[in-house]
Amino acid sequence: MEPSLEALPIELVGHIVTLIDLRDIVSLRLTSRNVESKVSQQHFARYFNHKNVELAPGPLEDMVHITSQGHLGCLLQHCTITGVVGSEMSGIQNDDEHLRLLTRAFSNLKQRSPKGRLASLCLRVDVRSRDSTSESDGPSLRESVWATALQTFNVTMAALHASQLPVDEHLDIYDGVLRCSLAYDALLPLTQQFSSMSVFSSLKKLTVSLSSPFKEPEGSTLDSAISKLGRSSQTVHGKLALRDLLNMSSIMPKLESLDVHWYNIITHDTYNAPLDPYYSVLQLGQSNFACLKTCSLRGVYILESDLLGLIKAVHPSALTMTDIRLTSGTYSSIFEYMTLPDTPITYYHLDDLRQGLNLVHFDVPGKAKFPYRNVTMGPSTLTRQQNEVKEAIRYRITYGRFLGSGERMRWWKRKNQEFGPSNYRKLPMP
């Protein structure tokens, strides 16, 4: 009998597959059904664990096909849904078609995948020109980007709801996507929408980039207190976003990691204007995040009392705060709480915090990221863990001017890119 690939043990076939590229693996699968079966297991199957799907009829139809019975697409574990800015496929009618197709694909995964669930789900937005090439984001595209982000989020959440496909490990909503965030009020319906379902009941990590709505919808049903405030305060919108996230603890009871990024789109915001009295009626609410271990807050506008209340509500063991904008009060009570012996915090990372318009500099060895005139300041970054974490946190701010430097200009541009137009431009200049 002549040697045959079909006679090889599946373990040996699996080893061969690890030594050849994907195109050759595909060709090898075409030799016979027996070889196809052996090749399609182990290493080759890993190529189907991840998939990025554009929110358009063609790619969605392909996803429905590859997740049908007997296809390797059922092995999908890590799914990315990408909305495309500039696509001709937009509007309510196409949203309905996108929802129909994505629901079918998710239903296929629930019924036919080995685990009946996704490990992770990521949402992304891509900007395309008419010739289908990517182009950089710009001010003229901002409204389209935010609209596409909202559309992609709404269609994906509706498909999850209709299919009841669980997501177990990580839900990533536009994290790391420059100049793109989800309007915070889109989160509000989720708690009620998924209250009787187990879609997120085992979710371990939530990462989300939020912003104020790009423009207020007609007939807005925001809280009566907020309707009187209008769009003048990032602090109010940030508090509403955090309140909605805390409310989501009821549908994500096993969440271990919460990472919140805020992108500023209100360029006319009056940073130091006194808050309307109605702001005081807003309450963050309680948290049921009993399993939460890590919490990261980036770019959030918030009051001292609200930040302290939030940290107490989520009670993480690891806390990261980057570019927090404390619009009222000081960090004294927050740092004092973090270092109390009976608080659960065992690690924290603090970077470029602001008290009002001024950067916080810590009284520890090290240098500031850029020099000031006539004063020497410590670093604006502080990381502590283990035995150091309960040491008192001492800090200073200065009203002195920065010395002009390329480092500071690059820092300023990087902050604007990551967190949007901000009052960094109002910091003291040379």
Coordinates of C-alpha atoms in Angstrom, one line a residue:
M1 CA 0.0 0.0 0.0
E2 CA 1.4 3.4 -1.0
P3 CA 1.9 6.0 1.8
S4 CA -1.2 8.2 2.3
L5 CA -1.9 11.4 4.2
E6 CA -5.2 9.9 5.1
A7 CA -3.5 7.2 7.2
L8 CA -1.5 9.6 9.3
P9 CA -2.6 10.1 12.9
I10 CA -4.5 13.3 13.6
E11 CA -1.7 14.4 16.0
L12 CA 0.9 14.2 13.2
V13 CA -1.4 16.0 10.7
G14 CA -1.9 18.7 13.3
H15 CA 1.9 19.1 13.6
I16 CA 2.3 19.3 9.8
V17 CA -0.3 22.0 9.7
T18 CA 1.7 24.2 12.1
L19 CA 4.6 24.1 9.7
I20 CA 2.9 25.4 6.6
D21 CA 1.1 28.7 5.8
L22 CA -2.6 29.3 5.5
R23 CA -2.8 29.0 1.7
D24 CA -1.1 25.6 1.8
I25 CA -3.4 24.5 4.6
V26 CA -6.5 25.4 2.5
S27 CA -5.1 23.4 -0.4
L28 CA -4.4 20.4 1.8
R29 CA -8.0 20.4 3.0
L30 CA -9.1 19.9 -0.6
T31 CA -7.3 16.6 -1.1
S32 CA -10.0 14.4 0.6
R33 CA -12.8 14.5 3.1
N34 CA -10.7 12.5 5.6
V35 CA -7.8 14.9 5.4
E36 CA -10.1 17.9 5.5
S37 CA -11.5 16.6 8.8
K38 CA -8.1 16.1 10.3
V39 CA -6.7 19.4 9.1
S40 CA -9.7 21.4 10.3
Q41 CA -9.0 20.5 13.9
Q42 CA -6.5 22.0 16.4
H43 CA -4.2 24.6 14.7
F44 CA -6.3 25.4 11.6
A45 CA -9.4 25.9 13.7
R46 CA -7.6 28.8 15.4
Y47 CA -7.9 30.9 12.3
F48 CA -11.6 31.0 12.8
N49 CA -11.5 32.1 16.4
H50 CA -11.4 35.8 15.4
K51 CA -13.4 37.7 12.8
N52 CA -13.9 41.4 11.9
V53 CA -17.2 41.9 10.2
E54 CA -18.2 45.1 8.5
L55 CA -21.8 46.3 9.2
A56 CA -22.9 45.9 5.6
P57 CA -25.1 43.4 3.7
G58 CA -22.3 41.6 1.9
P59 CA -20.0 40.9 4.9
L60 CA -23.0 40.1 7.1
E61 CA -24.4 37.6 4.5
D62 CA -21.0 36.0 4.4
M63 CA -21.1 35.7 8.2
V64 CA -24.5 34.1 8.1
H65 CA -23.2 31.5 5.6
I66 CA -19.9 30.6 7.5
T67 CA -21.8 30.2 10.8
S68 CA -24.3 27.8 9.2
Q69 CA -24.3 24.2 10.1
G70 CA -21.1 22.3 9.4
H71 CA -19.0 25.4 8.7
L72 CA -15.9 26.4 10.6
G73 CA -17.3 29.9 11.2
C74 CA -19.1 28.3 14.1
L75 CA -15.8 28.3 16.0
L76 CA -15.8 32.1 16.2
Q77 CA -15.0 33.3 19.7
H78 CA -13.8 36.9 19.3
C79 CA -16.0 39.0 17.1
T80 CA -15.5 42.6 16.0
I81 CA -18.3 44.5 14.4
T82 CA -17.1 47.5 12.4
G83 CA -19.4 50.4 11.2
V84 CA -18.1 52.1 8.1
V85 CA -18.4 55.9 7.8
G86 CA -19.1 56.9 4.2
S87 CA -20.9 53.7 3.3
E88 CA -23.9 54.1 1.0
M89 CA -25.6 51.5 3.1
S90 CA -27.1 53.7 5.7
G91 CA -30.6 54.7 6.9
I92 CA -33.4 53.0 8.7
Q93 CA -34.2 50.5 6.0
N94 CA -30.6 49.3 5.9
D95 CA -30.4 49.2 9.7
D96 CA -33.3 46.8 9.6
E97 CA -31.4 44.6 7.0
H98 CA -28.2 44.8 9.1
L99 CA -30.1 43.8 12.2
R100 CA -31.8 40.8 10.4
L101 CA -28.6 39.4 9.1
L102 CA -26.5 40.0 12.3
T103 CA -29.3 38.4 14.3
R104 CA -29.2 35.3 12.1
A105 CA -25.4 35.0 12.4
F106 CA -25.6 35.4 16.2
S107 CA -28.4 32.9 16.4
N108 CA -26.3 30.4 14.4
L109 CA -23.4 30.9 16.9
K110 CA -25.7 30.3 19.8
Q111 CA -27.2 27.1 18.3
R112 CA -24.2 25.6 16.6
S113 CA -20.9 26.8 18.2
P114 CA -19.2 24.5 20.7
K115 CA -19.9 26.8 23.6
G116 CA -23.0 28.6 22.3
R117 CA -21.5 32.0 23.2
L118 CA -18.9 34.6 22.4
A119 CA -15.8 35.2 24.5
S120 CA -15.4 38.8 23.4
L121 CA -17.3 41.4 21.3
C122 CA -15.7 44.6 20.1
L123 CA -17.2 47.6 18.3
R124 CA -15.2 49.7 15.9
V125 CA -15.7 52.5 13.3
D126 CA -13.7 52.9 10.1
V127 CA -13.7 55.9 7.9
R128 CA -13.7 55.3 4.2
S129 CA -13.4 57.6 1.2
R130 CA -15.4 57.0 -2.0
D131 CA -12.7 54.8 -3.4
S132 CA -13.0 52.5 -0.3
T133 CA -9.6 53.5 1.1
S134 CA -9.2 54.6 4.7
E135 CA -8.8 58.2 5.4
S136 CA -7.9 60.1 8.5
D137 CA -10.6 61.6 10.7
G138 CA -11.3 65.3 10.6
P139 CA -13.7 67.9 12.0
S140 CA -16.0 67.7 8.9
L141 CA -16.4 64.0 9.5
R142 CA -17.1 64.1 13.2
E143 CA -20.8 64.1 13.1
S144 CA -20.8 61.1 10.7
V145 CA -18.4 59.2 12.9
W146 CA -20.6 59.7 16.0
A147 CA -23.7 58.7 14.0
T148 CA -22.1 55.6 12.7
A149 CA -20.8 54.6 16.2
L150 CA -24.4 55.0 17.5
Q151 CA -25.9 53.0 14.6
T152 CA -23.3 50.2 15.0
F153 CA -23.9 50.0 18.8
N154 CA -27.7 50.0 18.5
V155 CA -27.8 47.3 15.7
T156 CA -25.3 45.1 17.6
M157 CA -27.1 45.3 20.9
A158 CA -30.5 44.7 19.2
A159 CA -29.0 41.6 17.5
L160 CA -27.6 40.3 20.9
H161 CA -31.0 40.8 22.4
A162 CA -32.9 39.0 19.7
S163 CA -30.5 36.1 19.5
Q164 CA -29.8 36.0 23.3
L165 CA -26.1 35.2 22.5
P166 CA -24.1 35.5 25.7
V167 CA -20.8 37.4 25.8
D168 CA -18.6 36.0 28.6
E169 CA -15.3 37.7 28.8
H170 CA -15.0 41.2 27.3
L171 CA -17.3 43.8 25.8
D172 CA -15.2 46.6 24.1
I173 CA -17.1 49.6 22.9
Y174 CA -14.8 51.9 20.8
D175 CA -11.9 51.7 23.2
G176 CA -8.7 52.9 21.5
V177 CA -10.6 54.3 18.5
L178 CA -9.3 57.8 18.1
R179 CA -11.9 60.6 17.8
C180 CA -14.8 58.2 18.1
S181 CA -17.0 57.5 21.1
L182 CA -20.5 56.4 22.0
A183 CA -23.0 59.0 23.2
Y184 CA -23.4 58.2 26.8
D185 CA -27.2 58.3 26.7
A186 CA -27.2 55.2 24.4
L187 CA -26.3 53.1 27.5
L188 CA -29.5 54.1 29.4
P189 CA -31.9 51.5 27.7
L190 CA -29.5 48.6 28.2
T191 CA -30.3 47.8 31.8
Q192 CA -34.0 47.5 31.1
Q193 CA -33.4 45.9 27.7
F194 CA -31.3 43.0 29.1
S195 CA -32.8 42.8 32.6
S196 CA -34.4 39.4 32.1
M197 CA -31.6 37.9 30.0
S198 CA -28.3 36.3 30.7
V199 CA -26.4 37.9 27.7
F200 CA -24.0 39.7 30.0
S201 CA -24.5 37.8 33.2
S202 CA -21.0 36.2 33.0
L203 CA -19.2 39.2 31.5
K204 CA -15.8 39.8 33.1
K205 CA -14.6 43.0 31.5
L206 CA -16.3 46.2 30.1
T207 CA -14.3 48.8 28.2
V208 CA -16.1 51.8 26.9
S209 CA -15.4 55.2 25.4
L210 CA -18.2 57.7 26.0
S211 CA -18.9 61.3 25.2
S212 CA -21.7 63.8 25.3
P213 CA -24.3 63.4 22.5
F214 CA -23.1 65.1 19.3
K215 CA -26.3 67.0 19.3
E216 CA -29.4 66.7 21.4
P217 CA -32.1 64.6 19.8
E218 CA -35.5 66.2 19.1
G219 CA -38.0 65.5 21.8
S220 CA -35.2 64.4 24.1
T221 CA -36.4 62.6 27.3
L222 CA -33.4 63.4 29.4
D223 CA -34.0 63.8 33.2
S224 CA -36.0 66.9 34.0
A225 CA -33.0 68.2 36.0
I226 CA -30.7 67.8 33.0
S227 CA -33.1 69.4 30.5
K228 CA -32.9 72.6 32.5
L229 CA -29.1 72.5 32.3
G230 CA -28.9 72.0 28.5
R231 CA -25.6 71.0 27.0
S232 CA -23.4 73.3 29.0
S233 CA -21.6 70.9 31.4
Q234 CA -19.4 68.0 30.7
T235 CA -19.6 67.3 34.5
V236 CA -23.3 66.7 34.3
H237 CA -23.0 64.4 31.3
G238 CA -20.1 62.5 32.9
K239 CA -22.1 62.0 36.0
L240 CA -25.1 60.7 34.0
A241 CA -22.8 58.3 32.2
L242 CA -21.3 56.9 35.4
R243 CA -24.7 56.6 36.9
D244 CA -25.8 54.5 33.9
L245 CA -22.7 52.3 34.2
L246 CA -23.4 51.7 37.9
N247 CA -27.0 50.7 37.0
M248 CA -25.6 48.2 34.6
S249 CA -24.2 46.2 37.5
S250 CA -27.6 44.5 37.7
I251 CA -27.1 42.9 34.3
M252 CA -23.3 42.4 34.7
P253 CA -23.0 41.0 38.2
K254 CA -19.8 39.1 37.6
L255 CA -17.9 42.1 36.1
E256 CA -14.2 42.1 37.3
S257 CA -12.9 45.0 35.3
L258 CA -14.4 48.4 34.4
D259 CA -12.6 50.8 32.1
V260 CA -14.2 54.1 31.2
H261 CA -12.8 56.7 28.7
W262 CA -14.4 60.1 28.1
Y263 CA -14.0 62.1 24.9
N264 CA -14.8 65.8 25.1
I265 CA -16.8 67.2 22.1
I266 CA -18.3 70.3 23.8
T267 CA -15.7 72.8 22.8
H268 CA -17.8 75.7 24.3
D269 CA -18.0 74.1 27.7
T270 CA -17.7 76.7 30.5
Y271 CA -15.2 74.8 32.7
N272 CA -15.3 77.0 35.8
A273 CA -19.0 78.1 35.6
P274 CA -21.0 77.3 38.7
L275 CA -23.2 74.3 38.3
D276 CA -27.0 74.6 38.2
P277 CA -28.6 73.8 41.6
Y278 CA -30.5 71.0 39.8
Y279 CA -27.3 69.1 39.5
S280 CA -27.5 68.3 43.2
V281 CA -30.6 66.1 42.7
L282 CA -28.6 63.7 40.5
Q283 CA -27.5 60.6 42.4
L284 CA -24.9 58.1 41.2
G285 CA -26.8 55.3 42.8
Q286 CA -25.7 52.0 44.2
S287 CA -23.4 49.4 42.6
N288 CA -23.9 45.6 42.6
F289 CA -20.4 45.0 41.2
A290 CA -19.6 42.5 43.9
C291 CA -16.7 40.9 41.9
L292 CA -15.1 44.1 40.5
K293 CA -11.3 44.1 40.9
T294 CA -10.0 46.8 38.6
C295 CA -11.4 50.2 37.7
S296 CA -9.9 52.7 35.2
L297 CA -11.2 56.2 34.7
R298 CA -9.7 58.3 31.8
G299 CA -10.6 61.8 30.9
V300 CA -13.7 62.0 33.1
Y301 CA -15.1 65.4 34.2
I302 CA -16.3 65.1 37.8
L303 CA -16.8 66.7 41.2
E304 CA -14.8 65.7 44.2
S305 CA -17.8 64.3 46.0
D306 CA -18.9 62.3 43.0
L307 CA -15.4 60.8 42.4
L308 CA -15.2 59.8 46.0
G309 CA -18.7 58.3 45.9
L310 CA -17.8 56.4 42.7
I311 CA -14.7 54.9 44.1
K312 CA -16.6 53.8 47.2
A313 CA -19.4 52.3 45.1
V314 CA -17.1 50.1 42.9
H315 CA -14.5 49.4 45.7
P316 CA -11.8 48.1 43.4
S317 CA -8.5 46.6 44.5
A318 CA -6.7 48.2 41.5
L319 CA -7.5 51.8 40.5
T320 CA -6.2 53.8 37.6
M321 CA -7.1 57.5 37.1
T322 CA -5.7 59.3 34.0
D323 CA -6.5 62.8 33.0
I324 CA -9.4 63.2 35.4
R325 CA -10.8 66.7 35.4
L326 CA -11.9 67.6 38.9
T327 CA -14.2 70.5 38.2
S328 CA -14.9 71.3 41.8
G329 CA -13.2 70.5 45.1
T330 CA -9.8 69.0 45.7
Y331 CA -8.2 65.5 45.7
S332 CA -7.6 65.5 49.5
S333 CA -10.6 63.4 50.5
I334 CA -10.1 61.0 47.6
F335 CA -6.4 60.4 48.3
E336 CA -7.2 60.1 52.0
Y337 CA -9.8 57.4 51.3
M338 CA -7.5 55.5 49.0
T339 CA -4.8 55.2 51.7
L340 CA -7.1 54.2 54.6
P341 CA -6.0 50.8 56.1
D342 CA -9.4 49.2 55.6
T343 CA -10.0 50.2 52.0
P344 CA -9.6 47.4 49.4
I345 CA -7.1 49.3 47.2
T346 CA -3.8 47.4 46.8
Y347 CA -2.6 49.2 43.6
Y348 CA -3.2 52.6 42.0
H349 CA -1.8 54.5 39.0
L350 CA -2.4 58.3 38.8
D351 CA -1.4 60.3 35.8
D352 CA -2.0 63.9 34.7
L353 CA -4.8 64.6 37.1
R354 CA -6.2 68.2 37.1
Q355 CA -7.7 70.2 39.9
G356 CA -9.6 72.9 38.2
L357 CA -7.3 73.9 35.3
N358 CA -4.1 73.0 37.1
L359 CA -2.1 69.8 36.9
V360 CA -1.5 67.8 40.1
H361 CA 2.2 67.2 40.9
F362 CA 3.1 64.7 43.6
D363 CA 5.7 65.3 46.3
V364 CA 7.8 62.3 45.4
P365 CA 11.3 62.0 43.8
G366 CA 11.3 62.8 40.1
K367 CA 10.8 65.5 37.6
A368 CA 7.8 67.1 36.0
K369 CA 7.1 66.3 32.3
F370 CA 8.0 69.8 31.4
P371 CA 9.5 72.7 33.4
Y372 CA 7.8 75.7 35.0
R373 CA 9.2 79.2 35.3
N374 CA 10.6 80.0 38.8
V375 CA 9.4 76.8 40.4
T376 CA 10.4 73.2 40.5
M377 CA 7.6 70.6 40.6
G378 CA 7.5 66.9 41.1
P379 CA 6.2 64.3 38.6
S380 CA 2.5 64.3 37.6
T381 CA 2.5 60.5 37.6
L382 CA 2.4 58.2 40.7
T383 CA 2.2 54.4 40.8
R384 CA 2.1 52.5 44.1
Q385 CA 1.4 48.9 45.1
Q386 CA 1.9 46.5 47.9
N387 CA 3.5 48.0 51.0
E388 CA 3.6 51.6 49.5
V389 CA -0.1 51.8 48.7
K390 CA -1.2 53.0 52.1
E391 CA 1.4 55.8 52.3
A392 CA 0.0 59.3 52.4
I393 CA -0.4 60.9 49.0
R394 CA 1.0 64.5 49.1
Y395 CA 0.6 66.8 46.1
R396 CA 1.0 70.4 45.0
I397 CA -0.4 72.6 42.2
T398 CA 1.1 75.7 40.8
Y399 CA -0.2 78.8 39.0
G400 CA 3.2 79.4 37.4
R401 CA 3.8 79.3 33.7
F402 CA 5.2 76.5 31.7
L403 CA 8.5 77.1 29.9
G404 CA 8.0 76.7 26.2
S405 CA 9.2 73.4 24.9
G406 CA 8.6 70.8 22.1
E407 CA 7.8 68.3 24.8
R408 CA 4.9 70.3 26.1
M409 CA 3.5 70.9 22.6
R410 CA 3.7 67.2 21.8
W411 CA 2.0 66.4 25.1
W412 CA -0.8 68.9 24.4
K413 CA -1.4 67.4 20.9
R414 CA -1.5 63.9 22.3
K415 CA -4.0 64.8 24.9
N416 CA -6.3 66.5 22.4
Q417 CA -6.1 63.4 20.2
E418 CA -6.9 61.0 23.0
F419 CA -9.5 63.1 25.0
G420 CA -10.7 65.7 22.5
P421 CA -10.5 69.5 22.6
S422 CA -10.0 70.6 26.1
N423 CA -9.0 73.4 28.4
Y424 CA -5.3 72.3 28.3
R425 CA -5.0 75.3 26.0
K426 CA -6.0 77.4 29.0
L427 CA -3.2 76.2 31.2
P428 CA -0.5 78.8 31.8
M429 CA 1.5 79.4 28.7
P430 CA 4.9 81.2 28.4

